mmCIF file of C-alpha atoms in Angstrom:
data_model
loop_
_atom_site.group_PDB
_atom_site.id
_atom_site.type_symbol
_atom_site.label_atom_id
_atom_site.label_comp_id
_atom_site.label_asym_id
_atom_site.label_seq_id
_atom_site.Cartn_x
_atom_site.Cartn_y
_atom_site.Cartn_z
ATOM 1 C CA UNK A 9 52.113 -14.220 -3.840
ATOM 2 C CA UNK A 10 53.137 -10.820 -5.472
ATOM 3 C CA UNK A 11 51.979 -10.261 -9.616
ATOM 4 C CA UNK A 12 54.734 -9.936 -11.690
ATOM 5 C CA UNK A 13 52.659 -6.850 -13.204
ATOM 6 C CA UNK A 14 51.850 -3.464 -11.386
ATOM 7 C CA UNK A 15 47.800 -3.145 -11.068
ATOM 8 C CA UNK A 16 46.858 -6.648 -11.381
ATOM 9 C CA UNK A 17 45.380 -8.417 -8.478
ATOM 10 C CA UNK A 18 46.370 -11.628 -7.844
ATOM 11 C CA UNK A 19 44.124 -14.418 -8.379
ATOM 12 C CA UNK A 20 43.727 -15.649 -5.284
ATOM 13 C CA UNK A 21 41.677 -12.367 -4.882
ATOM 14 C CA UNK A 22 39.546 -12.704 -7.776
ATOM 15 C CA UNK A 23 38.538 -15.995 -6.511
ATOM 16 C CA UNK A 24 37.584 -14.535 -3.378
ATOM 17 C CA UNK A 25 35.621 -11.297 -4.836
ATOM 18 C CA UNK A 26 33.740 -13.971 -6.542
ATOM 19 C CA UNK A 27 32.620 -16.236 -4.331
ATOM 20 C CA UNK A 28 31.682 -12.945 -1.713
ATOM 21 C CA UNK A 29 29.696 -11.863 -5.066
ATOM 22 C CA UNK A 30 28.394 -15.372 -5.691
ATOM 23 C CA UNK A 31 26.826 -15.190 -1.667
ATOM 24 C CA UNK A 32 25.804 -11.955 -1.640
ATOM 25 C CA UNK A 33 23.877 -13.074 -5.032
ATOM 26 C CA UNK A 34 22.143 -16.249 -3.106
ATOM 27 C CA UNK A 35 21.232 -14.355 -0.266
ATOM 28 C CA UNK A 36 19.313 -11.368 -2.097
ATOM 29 C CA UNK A 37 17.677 -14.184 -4.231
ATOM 30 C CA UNK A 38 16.634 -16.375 -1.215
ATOM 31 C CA UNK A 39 15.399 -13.288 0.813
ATOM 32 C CA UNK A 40 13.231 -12.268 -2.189
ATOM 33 C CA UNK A 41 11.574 -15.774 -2.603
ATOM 34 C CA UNK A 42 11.533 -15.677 0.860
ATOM 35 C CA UNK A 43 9.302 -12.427 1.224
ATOM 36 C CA UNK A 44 7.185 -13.173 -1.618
ATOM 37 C CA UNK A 45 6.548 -16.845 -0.081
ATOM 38 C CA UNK A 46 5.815 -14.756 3.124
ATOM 39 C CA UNK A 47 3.445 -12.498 1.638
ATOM 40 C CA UNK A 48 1.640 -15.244 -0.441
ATOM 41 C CA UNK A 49 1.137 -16.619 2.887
ATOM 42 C CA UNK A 50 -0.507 -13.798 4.747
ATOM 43 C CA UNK A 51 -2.768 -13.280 2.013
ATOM 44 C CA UNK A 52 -3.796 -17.223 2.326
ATOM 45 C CA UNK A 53 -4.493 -16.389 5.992
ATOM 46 C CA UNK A 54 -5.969 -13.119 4.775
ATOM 47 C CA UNK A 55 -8.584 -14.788 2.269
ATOM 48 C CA UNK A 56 -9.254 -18.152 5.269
ATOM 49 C CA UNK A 57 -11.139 -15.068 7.331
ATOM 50 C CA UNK A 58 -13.549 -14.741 4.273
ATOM 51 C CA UNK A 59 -14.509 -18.253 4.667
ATOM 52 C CA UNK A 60 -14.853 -18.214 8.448
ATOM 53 C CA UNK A 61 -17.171 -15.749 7.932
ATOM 54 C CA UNK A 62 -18.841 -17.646 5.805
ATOM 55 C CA UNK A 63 -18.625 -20.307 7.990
ATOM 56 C CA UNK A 64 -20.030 -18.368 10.943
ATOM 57 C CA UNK A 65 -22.815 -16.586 8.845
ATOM 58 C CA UNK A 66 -24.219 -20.061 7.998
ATOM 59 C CA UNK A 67 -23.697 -21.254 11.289
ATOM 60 C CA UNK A 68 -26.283 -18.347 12.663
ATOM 61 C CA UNK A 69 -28.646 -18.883 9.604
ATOM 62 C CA UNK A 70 -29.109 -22.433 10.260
ATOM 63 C CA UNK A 71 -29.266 -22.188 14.323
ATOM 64 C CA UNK A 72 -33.177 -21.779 14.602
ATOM 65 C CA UNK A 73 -35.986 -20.492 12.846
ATOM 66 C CA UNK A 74 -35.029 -16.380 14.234
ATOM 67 C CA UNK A 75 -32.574 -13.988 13.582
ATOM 68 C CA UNK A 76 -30.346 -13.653 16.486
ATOM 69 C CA UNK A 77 -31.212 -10.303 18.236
ATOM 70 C CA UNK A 78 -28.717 -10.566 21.594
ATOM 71 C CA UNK A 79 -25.193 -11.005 22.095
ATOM 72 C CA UNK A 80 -25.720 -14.244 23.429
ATOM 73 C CA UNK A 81 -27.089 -15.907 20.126
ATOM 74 C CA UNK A 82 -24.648 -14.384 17.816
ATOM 75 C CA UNK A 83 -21.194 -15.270 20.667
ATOM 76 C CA UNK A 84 -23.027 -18.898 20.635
ATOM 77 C CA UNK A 85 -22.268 -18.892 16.663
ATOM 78 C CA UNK A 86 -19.063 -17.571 16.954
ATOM 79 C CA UNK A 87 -17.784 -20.256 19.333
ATOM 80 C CA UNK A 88 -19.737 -23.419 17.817
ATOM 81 C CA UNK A 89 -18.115 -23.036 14.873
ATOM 82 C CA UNK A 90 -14.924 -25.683 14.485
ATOM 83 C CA UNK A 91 -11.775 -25.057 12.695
ATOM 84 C CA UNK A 92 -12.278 -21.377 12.670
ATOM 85 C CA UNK A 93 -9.339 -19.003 13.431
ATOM 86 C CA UNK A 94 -9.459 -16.731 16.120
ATOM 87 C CA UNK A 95 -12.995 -14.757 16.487
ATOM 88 C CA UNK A 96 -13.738 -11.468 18.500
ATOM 89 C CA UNK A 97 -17.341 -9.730 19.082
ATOM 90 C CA UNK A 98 -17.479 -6.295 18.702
ATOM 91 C CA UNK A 99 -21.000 -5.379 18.222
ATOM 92 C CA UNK A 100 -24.784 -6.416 17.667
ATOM 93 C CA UNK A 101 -26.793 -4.499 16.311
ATOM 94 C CA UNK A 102 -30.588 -5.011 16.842
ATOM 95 C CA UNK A 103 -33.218 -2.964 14.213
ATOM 96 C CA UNK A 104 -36.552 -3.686 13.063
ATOM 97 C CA UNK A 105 -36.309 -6.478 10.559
ATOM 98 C CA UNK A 106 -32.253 -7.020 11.178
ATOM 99 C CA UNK A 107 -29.617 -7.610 12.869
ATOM 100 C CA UNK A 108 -25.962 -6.275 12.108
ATOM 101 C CA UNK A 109 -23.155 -8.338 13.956
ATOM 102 C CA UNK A 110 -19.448 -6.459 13.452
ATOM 103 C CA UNK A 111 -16.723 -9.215 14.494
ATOM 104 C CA UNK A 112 -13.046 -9.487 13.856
ATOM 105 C CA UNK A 113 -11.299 -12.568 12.434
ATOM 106 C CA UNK A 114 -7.986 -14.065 12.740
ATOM 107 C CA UNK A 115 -5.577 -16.137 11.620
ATOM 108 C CA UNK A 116 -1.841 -17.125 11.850
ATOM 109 C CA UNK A 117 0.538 -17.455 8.812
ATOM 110 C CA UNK A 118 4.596 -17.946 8.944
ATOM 111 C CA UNK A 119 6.929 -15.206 8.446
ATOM 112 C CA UNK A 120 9.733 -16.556 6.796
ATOM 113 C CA UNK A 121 12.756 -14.045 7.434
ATOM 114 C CA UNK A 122 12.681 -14.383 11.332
ATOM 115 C CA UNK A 123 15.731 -11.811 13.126
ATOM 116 C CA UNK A 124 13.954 -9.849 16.042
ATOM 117 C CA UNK A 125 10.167 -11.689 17.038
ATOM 118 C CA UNK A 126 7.947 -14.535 16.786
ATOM 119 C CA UNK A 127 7.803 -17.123 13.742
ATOM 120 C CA UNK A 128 4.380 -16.850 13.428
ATOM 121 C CA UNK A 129 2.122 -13.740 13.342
ATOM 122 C CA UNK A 130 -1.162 -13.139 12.794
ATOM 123 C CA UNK A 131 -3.676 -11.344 10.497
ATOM 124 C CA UNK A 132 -7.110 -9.283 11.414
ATOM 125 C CA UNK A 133 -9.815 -8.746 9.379
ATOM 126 C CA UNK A 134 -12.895 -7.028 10.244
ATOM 127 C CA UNK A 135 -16.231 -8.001 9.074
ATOM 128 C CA UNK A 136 -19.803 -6.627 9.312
ATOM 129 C CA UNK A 137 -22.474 -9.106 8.392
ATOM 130 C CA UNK A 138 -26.041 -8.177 8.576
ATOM 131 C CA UNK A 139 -28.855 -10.779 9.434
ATOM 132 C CA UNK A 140 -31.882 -10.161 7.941
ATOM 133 C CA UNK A 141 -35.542 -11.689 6.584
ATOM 134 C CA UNK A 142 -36.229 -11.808 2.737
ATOM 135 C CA UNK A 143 -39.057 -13.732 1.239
ATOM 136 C CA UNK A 144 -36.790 -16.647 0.483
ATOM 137 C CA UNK A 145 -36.151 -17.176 4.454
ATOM 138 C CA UNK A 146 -33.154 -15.590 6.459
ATOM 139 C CA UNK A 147 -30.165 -14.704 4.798
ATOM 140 C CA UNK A 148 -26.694 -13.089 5.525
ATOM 141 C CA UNK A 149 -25.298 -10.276 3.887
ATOM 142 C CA UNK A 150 -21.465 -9.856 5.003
ATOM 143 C CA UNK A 151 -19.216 -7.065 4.262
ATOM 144 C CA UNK A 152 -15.754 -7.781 4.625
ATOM 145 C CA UNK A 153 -13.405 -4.059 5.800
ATOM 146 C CA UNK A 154 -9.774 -3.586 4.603
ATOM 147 C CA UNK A 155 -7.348 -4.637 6.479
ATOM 148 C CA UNK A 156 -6.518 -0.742 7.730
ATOM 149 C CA UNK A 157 -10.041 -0.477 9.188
ATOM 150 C CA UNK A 158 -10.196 -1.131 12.630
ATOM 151 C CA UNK A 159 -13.053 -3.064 13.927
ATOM 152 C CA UNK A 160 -13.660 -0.215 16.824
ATOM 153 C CA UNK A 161 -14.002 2.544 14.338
ATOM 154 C CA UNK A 162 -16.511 -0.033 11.943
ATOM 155 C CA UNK A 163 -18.665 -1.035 15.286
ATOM 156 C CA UNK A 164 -18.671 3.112 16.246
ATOM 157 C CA UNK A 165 -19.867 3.988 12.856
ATOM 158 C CA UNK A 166 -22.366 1.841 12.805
ATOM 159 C CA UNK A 167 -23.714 2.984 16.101
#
């Protein structure tokens, strides 16, 4: 399997170059589609804490006829309402007129290149929502936190 010609490689060897070439190409392309389908998903999981929020605002509004003003009430929410990720209590809040509840939500989402850990992680969000009277009846004002704030350091400043 020599060429007759000095410097030539033999074709064998070009076949080979290109089908390394040809995998290498299919691998960068799945990992990128990979990563962007992984990062689609987190911020799917990111945006679902937005609605359990909302989910768990409403679910306070509509207990009773007062704005919660003790732990209890507002970790009574929290755990009546179905479907909803993962919920933590951080703080409540109690001043004249309103009540500000600072709890962290959760979800899971797939990772989709998986070499060293679990398939699925999950994603934390921090929210501060603040009960309060208006002349239309009880509303809820919620302020969702990047997802670099810490819910310790949101619950502290609001101290």
């Amino acid at each position: 399997m020599t060429t007759d010609q000095m410097g030539r490689s033999a074709p064998w060897a070009k076949a080979l170059g290109a089908l390394v070439l040809t995998f290498l190409a299919a691998l960068l392309v799945s990992y990128g589609v990979g990563s962007y389908r992984e990062a689609a998903r987190k911020d799917a999981a990111f945006q679902a804490t937005r609605n359990d929020a909302r989910r768990f605002a409403d679910a306070v509004v509509a207990q009773d006829d007062t704005r919660p003003v003790d732990r209890q009430d507002v970790e009574a929410a929290l755990a009546s309402v179905a479907g909803m990720g993962y919920g933590r209590l951080f703080a409540v809040d109690s001043a004249e007129g309103s009540t500000r509840v600072t709890i962290e939500l959760s979800r899971m989402y797939q990772r989709s290149v998986v070499l060293f850990g679990p398939a699925e992680t999950m994603v934390d969000r921090c929210f501060t929502i603040t009960f309060g009277d208006s002349g239309q009846g009880r509303q809820a004002q919620i302020t969702p936190h990047g997802s670099d704030e810490s819910c310790v350091e949101v619950a502290k400043q609001g101290q």
